[in-house]
Short mmCIF file of C-alpha atoms in Angstrom, two decimals:
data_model
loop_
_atom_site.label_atom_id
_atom_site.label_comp_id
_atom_site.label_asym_id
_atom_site.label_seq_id
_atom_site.Cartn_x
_atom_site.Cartn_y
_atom_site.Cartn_z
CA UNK A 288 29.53 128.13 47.10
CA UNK A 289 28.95 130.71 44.81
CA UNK A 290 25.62 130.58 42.23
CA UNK A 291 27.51 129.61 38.88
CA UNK A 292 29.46 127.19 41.05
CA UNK A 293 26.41 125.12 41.88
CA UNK A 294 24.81 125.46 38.25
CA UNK A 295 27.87 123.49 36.89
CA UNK A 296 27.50 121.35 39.28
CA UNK A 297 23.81 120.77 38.69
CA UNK A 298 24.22 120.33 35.60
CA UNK A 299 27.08 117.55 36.00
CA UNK A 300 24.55 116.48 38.36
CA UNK A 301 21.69 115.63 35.99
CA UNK A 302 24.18 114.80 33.12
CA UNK A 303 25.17 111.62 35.36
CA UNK A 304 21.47 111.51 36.29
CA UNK A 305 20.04 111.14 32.91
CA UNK A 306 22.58 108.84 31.67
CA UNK A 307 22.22 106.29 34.36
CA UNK A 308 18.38 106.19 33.65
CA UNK A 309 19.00 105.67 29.94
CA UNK A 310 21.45 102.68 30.57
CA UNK A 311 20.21 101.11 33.66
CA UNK A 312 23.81 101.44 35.45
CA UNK A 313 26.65 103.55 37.42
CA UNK A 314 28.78 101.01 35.59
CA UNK A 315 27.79 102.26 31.97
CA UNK A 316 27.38 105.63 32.53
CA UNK A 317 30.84 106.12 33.53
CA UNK A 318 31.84 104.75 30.97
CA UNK A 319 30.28 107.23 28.74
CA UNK A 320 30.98 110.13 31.01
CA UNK A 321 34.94 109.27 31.53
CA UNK A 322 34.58 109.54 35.22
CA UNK A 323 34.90 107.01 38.03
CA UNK A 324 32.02 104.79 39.35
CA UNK A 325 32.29 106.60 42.47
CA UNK A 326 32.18 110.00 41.06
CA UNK A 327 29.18 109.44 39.17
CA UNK A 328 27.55 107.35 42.11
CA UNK A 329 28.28 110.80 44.11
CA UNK A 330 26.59 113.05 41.35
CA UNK A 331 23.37 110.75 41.71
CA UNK A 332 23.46 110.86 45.51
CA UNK A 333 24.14 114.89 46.07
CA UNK A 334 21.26 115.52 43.42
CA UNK A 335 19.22 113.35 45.53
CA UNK A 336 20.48 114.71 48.47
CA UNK A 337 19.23 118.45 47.55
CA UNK A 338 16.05 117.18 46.11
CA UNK A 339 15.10 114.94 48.92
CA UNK A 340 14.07 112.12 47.34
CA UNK A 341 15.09 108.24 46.05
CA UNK A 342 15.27 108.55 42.28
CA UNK A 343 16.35 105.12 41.65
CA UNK A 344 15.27 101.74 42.41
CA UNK A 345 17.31 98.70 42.09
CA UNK A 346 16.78 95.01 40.80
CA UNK A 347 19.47 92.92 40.84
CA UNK A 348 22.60 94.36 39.03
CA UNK A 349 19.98 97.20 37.00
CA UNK A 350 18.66 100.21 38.31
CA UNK A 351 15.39 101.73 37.43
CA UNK A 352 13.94 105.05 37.88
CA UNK A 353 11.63 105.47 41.06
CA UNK A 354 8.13 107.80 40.41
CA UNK A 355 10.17 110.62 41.68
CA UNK A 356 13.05 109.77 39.27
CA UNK A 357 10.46 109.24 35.61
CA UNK A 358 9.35 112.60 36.75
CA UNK A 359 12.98 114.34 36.32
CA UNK A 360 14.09 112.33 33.58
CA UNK A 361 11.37 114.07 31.68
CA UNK A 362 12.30 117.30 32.95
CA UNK A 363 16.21 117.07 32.74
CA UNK A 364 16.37 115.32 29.49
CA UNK A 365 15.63 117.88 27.06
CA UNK A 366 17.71 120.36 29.19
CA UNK A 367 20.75 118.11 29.07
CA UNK A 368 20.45 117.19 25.83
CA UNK A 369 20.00 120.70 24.53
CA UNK A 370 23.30 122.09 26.42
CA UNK A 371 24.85 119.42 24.83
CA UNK A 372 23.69 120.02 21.49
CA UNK A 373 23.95 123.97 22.11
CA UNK A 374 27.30 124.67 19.57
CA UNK A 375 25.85 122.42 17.07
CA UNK A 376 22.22 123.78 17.12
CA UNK A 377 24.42 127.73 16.88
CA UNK A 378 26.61 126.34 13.83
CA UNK A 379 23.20 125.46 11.92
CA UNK A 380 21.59 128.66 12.76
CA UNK A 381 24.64 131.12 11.76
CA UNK A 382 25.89 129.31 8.93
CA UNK A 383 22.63 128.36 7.47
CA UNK A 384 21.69 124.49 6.16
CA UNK A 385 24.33 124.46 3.66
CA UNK A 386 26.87 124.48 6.62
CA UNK A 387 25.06 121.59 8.01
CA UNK A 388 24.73 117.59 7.42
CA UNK A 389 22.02 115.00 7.98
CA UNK A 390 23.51 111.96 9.92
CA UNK A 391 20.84 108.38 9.37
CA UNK A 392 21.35 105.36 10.44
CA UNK A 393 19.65 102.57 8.73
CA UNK A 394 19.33 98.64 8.29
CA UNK A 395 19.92 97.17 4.77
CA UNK A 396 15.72 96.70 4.01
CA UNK A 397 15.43 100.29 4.82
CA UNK A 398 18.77 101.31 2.92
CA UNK A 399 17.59 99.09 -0.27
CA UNK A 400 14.13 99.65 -0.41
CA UNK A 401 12.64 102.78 1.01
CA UNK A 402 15.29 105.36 2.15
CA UNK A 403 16.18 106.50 -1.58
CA UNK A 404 12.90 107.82 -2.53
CA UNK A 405 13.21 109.99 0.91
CA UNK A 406 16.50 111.06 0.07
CA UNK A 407 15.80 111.87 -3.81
CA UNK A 408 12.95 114.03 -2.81
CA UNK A 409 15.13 115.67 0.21
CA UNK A 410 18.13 116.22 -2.30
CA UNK A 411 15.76 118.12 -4.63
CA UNK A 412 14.92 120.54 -2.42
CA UNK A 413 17.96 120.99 -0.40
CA UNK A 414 20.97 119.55 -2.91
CA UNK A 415 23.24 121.63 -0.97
CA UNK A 416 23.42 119.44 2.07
CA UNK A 417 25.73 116.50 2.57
CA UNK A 418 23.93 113.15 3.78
CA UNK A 419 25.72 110.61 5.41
CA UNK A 420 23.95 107.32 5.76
CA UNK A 421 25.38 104.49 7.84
CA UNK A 422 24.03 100.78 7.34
CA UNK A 423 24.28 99.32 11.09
CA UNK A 424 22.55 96.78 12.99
CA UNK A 425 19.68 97.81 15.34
CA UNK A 426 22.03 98.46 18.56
CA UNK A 427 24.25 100.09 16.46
CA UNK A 428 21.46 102.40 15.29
CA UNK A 429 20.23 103.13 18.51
CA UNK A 430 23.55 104.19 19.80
CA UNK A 431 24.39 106.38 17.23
CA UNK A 432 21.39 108.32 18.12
CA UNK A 433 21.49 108.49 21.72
CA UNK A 434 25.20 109.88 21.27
CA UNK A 435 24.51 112.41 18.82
CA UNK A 436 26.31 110.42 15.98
CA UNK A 437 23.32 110.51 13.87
CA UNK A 438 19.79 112.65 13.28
CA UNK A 439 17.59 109.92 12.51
CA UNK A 440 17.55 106.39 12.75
CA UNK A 441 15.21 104.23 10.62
CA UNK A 442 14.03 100.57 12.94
CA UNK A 443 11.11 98.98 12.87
CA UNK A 444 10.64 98.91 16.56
CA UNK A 445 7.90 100.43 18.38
CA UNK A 446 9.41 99.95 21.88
CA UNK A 447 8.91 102.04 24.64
CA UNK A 448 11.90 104.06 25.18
CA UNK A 449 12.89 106.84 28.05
CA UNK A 450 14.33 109.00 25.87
CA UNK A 451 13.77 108.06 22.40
CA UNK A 452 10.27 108.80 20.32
CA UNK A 453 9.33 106.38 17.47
CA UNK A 454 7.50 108.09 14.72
CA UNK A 455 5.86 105.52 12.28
CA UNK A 456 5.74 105.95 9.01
CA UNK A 457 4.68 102.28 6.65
CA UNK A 458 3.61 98.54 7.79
CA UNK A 459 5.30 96.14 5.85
CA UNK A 460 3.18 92.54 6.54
CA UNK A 461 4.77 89.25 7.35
CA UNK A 462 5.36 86.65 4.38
CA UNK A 463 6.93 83.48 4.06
CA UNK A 464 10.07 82.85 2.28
CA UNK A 465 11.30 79.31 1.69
CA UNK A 466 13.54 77.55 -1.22
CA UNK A 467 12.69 77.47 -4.54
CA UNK A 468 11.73 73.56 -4.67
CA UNK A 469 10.38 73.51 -0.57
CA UNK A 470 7.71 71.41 0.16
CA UNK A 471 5.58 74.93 1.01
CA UNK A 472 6.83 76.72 -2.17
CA UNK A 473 3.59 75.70 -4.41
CA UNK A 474 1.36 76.56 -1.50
CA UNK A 475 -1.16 79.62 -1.98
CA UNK A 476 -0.76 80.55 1.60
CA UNK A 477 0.20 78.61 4.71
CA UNK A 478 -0.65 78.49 8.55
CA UNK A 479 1.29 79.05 11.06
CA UNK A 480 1.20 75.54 12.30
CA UNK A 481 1.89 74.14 9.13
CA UNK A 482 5.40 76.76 8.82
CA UNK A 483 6.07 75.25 12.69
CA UNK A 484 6.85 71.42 10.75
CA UNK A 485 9.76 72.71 9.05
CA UNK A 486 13.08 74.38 9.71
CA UNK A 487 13.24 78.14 10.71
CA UNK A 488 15.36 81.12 10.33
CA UNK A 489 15.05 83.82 12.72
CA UNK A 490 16.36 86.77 13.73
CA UNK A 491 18.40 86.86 16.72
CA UNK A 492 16.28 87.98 19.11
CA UNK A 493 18.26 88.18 21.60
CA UNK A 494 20.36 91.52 20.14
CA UNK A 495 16.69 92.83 18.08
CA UNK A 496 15.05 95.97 19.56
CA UNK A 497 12.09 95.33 17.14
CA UNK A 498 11.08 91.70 17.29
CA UNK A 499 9.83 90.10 20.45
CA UNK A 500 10.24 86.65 20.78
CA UNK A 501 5.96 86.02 21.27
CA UNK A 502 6.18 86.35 17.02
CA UNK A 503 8.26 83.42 17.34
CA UNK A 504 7.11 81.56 20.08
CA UNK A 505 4.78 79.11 18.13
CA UNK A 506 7.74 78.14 15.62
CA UNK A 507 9.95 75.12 17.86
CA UNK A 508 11.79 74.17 15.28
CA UNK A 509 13.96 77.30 15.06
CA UNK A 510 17.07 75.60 13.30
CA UNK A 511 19.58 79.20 13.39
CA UNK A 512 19.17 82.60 14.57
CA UNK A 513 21.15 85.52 12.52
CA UNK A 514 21.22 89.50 12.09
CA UNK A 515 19.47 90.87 9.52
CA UNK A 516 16.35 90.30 6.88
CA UNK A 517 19.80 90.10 4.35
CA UNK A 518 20.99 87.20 6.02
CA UNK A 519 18.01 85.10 6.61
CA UNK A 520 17.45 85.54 2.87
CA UNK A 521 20.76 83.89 2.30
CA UNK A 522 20.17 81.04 4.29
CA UNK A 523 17.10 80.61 2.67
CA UNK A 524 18.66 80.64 -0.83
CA UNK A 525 21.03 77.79 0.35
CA UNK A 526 18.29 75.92 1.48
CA UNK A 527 19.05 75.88 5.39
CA UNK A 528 15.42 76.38 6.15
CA UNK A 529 12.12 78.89 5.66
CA UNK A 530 11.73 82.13 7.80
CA UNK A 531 9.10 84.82 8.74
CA UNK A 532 10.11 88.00 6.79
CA UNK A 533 8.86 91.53 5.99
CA UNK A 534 7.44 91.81 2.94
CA UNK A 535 9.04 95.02 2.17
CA UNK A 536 12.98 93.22 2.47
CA UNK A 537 11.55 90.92 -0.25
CA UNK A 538 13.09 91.85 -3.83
CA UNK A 539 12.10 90.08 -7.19
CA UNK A 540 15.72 88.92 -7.50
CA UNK A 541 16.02 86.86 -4.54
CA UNK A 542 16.29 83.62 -5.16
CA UNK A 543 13.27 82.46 -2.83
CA UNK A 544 9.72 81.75 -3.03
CA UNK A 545 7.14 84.13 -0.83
CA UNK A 546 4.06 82.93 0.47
CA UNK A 547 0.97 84.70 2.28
CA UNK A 548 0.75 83.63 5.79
CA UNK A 549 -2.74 82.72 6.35
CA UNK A 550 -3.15 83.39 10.29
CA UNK A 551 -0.04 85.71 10.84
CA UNK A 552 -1.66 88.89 11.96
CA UNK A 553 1.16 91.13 12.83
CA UNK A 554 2.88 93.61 10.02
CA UNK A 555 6.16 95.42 10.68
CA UNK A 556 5.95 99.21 11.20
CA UNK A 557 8.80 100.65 10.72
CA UNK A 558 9.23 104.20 11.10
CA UNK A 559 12.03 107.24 12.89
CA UNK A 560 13.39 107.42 15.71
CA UNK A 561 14.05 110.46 17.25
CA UNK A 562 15.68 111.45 20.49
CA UNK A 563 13.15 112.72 22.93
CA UNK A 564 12.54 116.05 24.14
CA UNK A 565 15.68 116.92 21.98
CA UNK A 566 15.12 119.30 19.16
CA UNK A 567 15.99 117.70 15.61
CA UNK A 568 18.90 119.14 13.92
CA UNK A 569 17.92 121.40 10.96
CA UNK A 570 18.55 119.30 7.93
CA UNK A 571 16.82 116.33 10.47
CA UNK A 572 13.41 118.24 10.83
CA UNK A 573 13.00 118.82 6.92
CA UNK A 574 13.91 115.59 6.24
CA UNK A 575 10.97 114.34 8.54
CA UNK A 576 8.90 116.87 7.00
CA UNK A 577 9.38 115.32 3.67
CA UNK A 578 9.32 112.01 5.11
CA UNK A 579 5.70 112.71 6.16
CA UNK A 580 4.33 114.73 2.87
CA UNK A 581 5.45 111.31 1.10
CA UNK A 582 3.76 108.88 3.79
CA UNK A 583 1.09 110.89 3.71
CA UNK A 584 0.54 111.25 -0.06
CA UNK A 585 1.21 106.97 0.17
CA UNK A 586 -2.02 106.74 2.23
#
């Protein structure tokens, strides 16, 4: 087999590699790939055939990466990524910025309440460059990313990911929110134990990549779970029950009363995430840059 023969293959190779490690399963990554289970279960064993080593471990139905296997994802990662990324990344650099557009996905607090300032500073300096911003849930957000559908991706989760970086930026802390005429809404601040008597609205943990269910944990009677700091707020409004909120998703025209939590010690951060090892796009890295001169001149 000739040289170039065996660098396409290699590269197929870690291509199927990378993306089983990123969603735990043969199953998923062919999906993504548009090849057969067994083809992509053959990529994985012929790289590990020529490298001589297990780079997978399984648990029930998931895989996980062996030592051996964390090692190469952080190696093949960038690589892949980059080849994939390789016409963009020339587009942007002969055509210039103005030939390019920044791609962020965002929740609804982030959309409302702090992405504009970002983007009026941004379109200052660069007004020449088309933004596209797409309001999607969480999983949405992360998906985009991970398949190049968008720069940047605003979340509040600090999660460890393989192949994604999260770059704070603000804490938001915790408040209450409850109806207008709740029992709680003339209190000065309130204890967790006394917000576990009543009703709750949570997010639905379940589908969240930035909320564990520990936050939760000490409120039992946990009356709905929905997507969104949007939706909780309605349900609030209508009087369904109180819920543990960001501060920041809180807006003088909501119909809702917000309280200090007296013993709730764990703020939001909500920051960028970026795909790992990947370079940014070059409307993406000066938008980060002025994302940062503005968080920094905040603190």
């Amino acid at each position: 087999m000739c040289s170039i023969t065996r660098k396409g293959n290699r590269l197929k190779q870690l291509r199927a590699f990378c993306l089983v490690a990123r969603v735990g399963s043969v199953t998923g990554a062919s999906k993504i790939l548009a090849l057969s289970q067994p083809a992509v279960s053959q990529l994985v064993r012929h790289l590990e055939a020529e490298l001589g080593t297990a780079l997978f471990q399984r648990y029930g139905p998931r895989l996980t990466l062996s030592s051996a296997g964390q090692r190469l994802y952080g190696l093949a990662m960038p690589l892949v990524a980059g080849v994939d990324r390789l016409a963009d990344a020339f587009g942007e650099q002969h055509r210039g910025l103005a030939g390019s557009a920044l791609r962020i996905a965002v929740g609804p607090t982030t959309a409302e309440s702090v992405l504009p300032g970002y983007l009026h500073r941004f379109q200052e300096r660069f007004p020449a460059t088309e933004v596209d911003v797409a309001i999607v849930s969480d999983g949405e957000r992360v998906r985009r990313l991970r398949d190049f559908e968008a720069d940047i991706a605003f979340s509040a989760a600090d999660l460890p990911q393989l192949d994604l970086e999260f770059r704070p930026v603000f804490t938001s802390r915790m408040v209450l929110i409850a109806p207008r005429f709740h029992p709680l809404a003339a209190e000065t601040s309130v204890s967790i134990a006394q917000a576990a008597e009543h009703p709750v609205v949570t997010p639905r943990l379940s589908n969240s990549v930035c909320h564990s269910s520990e936050q939760y944990g000490q409120l039992p009677n946990r009356i709905v779970e929905v997507d969104g700091w949007s939706e909780i707020k309605s349900y609030v409004e209508d009087g369904v029950g109180i819920a543990i909120v960001p501060e920041v998703c809180v807006a003088e025209s909501d119909d809702v009363s917000t309280i200090p939590i007296a013993d709730y010690a764990s703020p939001l951060v909500y920051g960028m995430l970026l795909r790992r090892g990947a370079p940014p796009s070059l409307p993406a890295e000066l938008f980060i840059d002025v994302v940062d001169e503005l968080a920094s001149a905040e603190h």
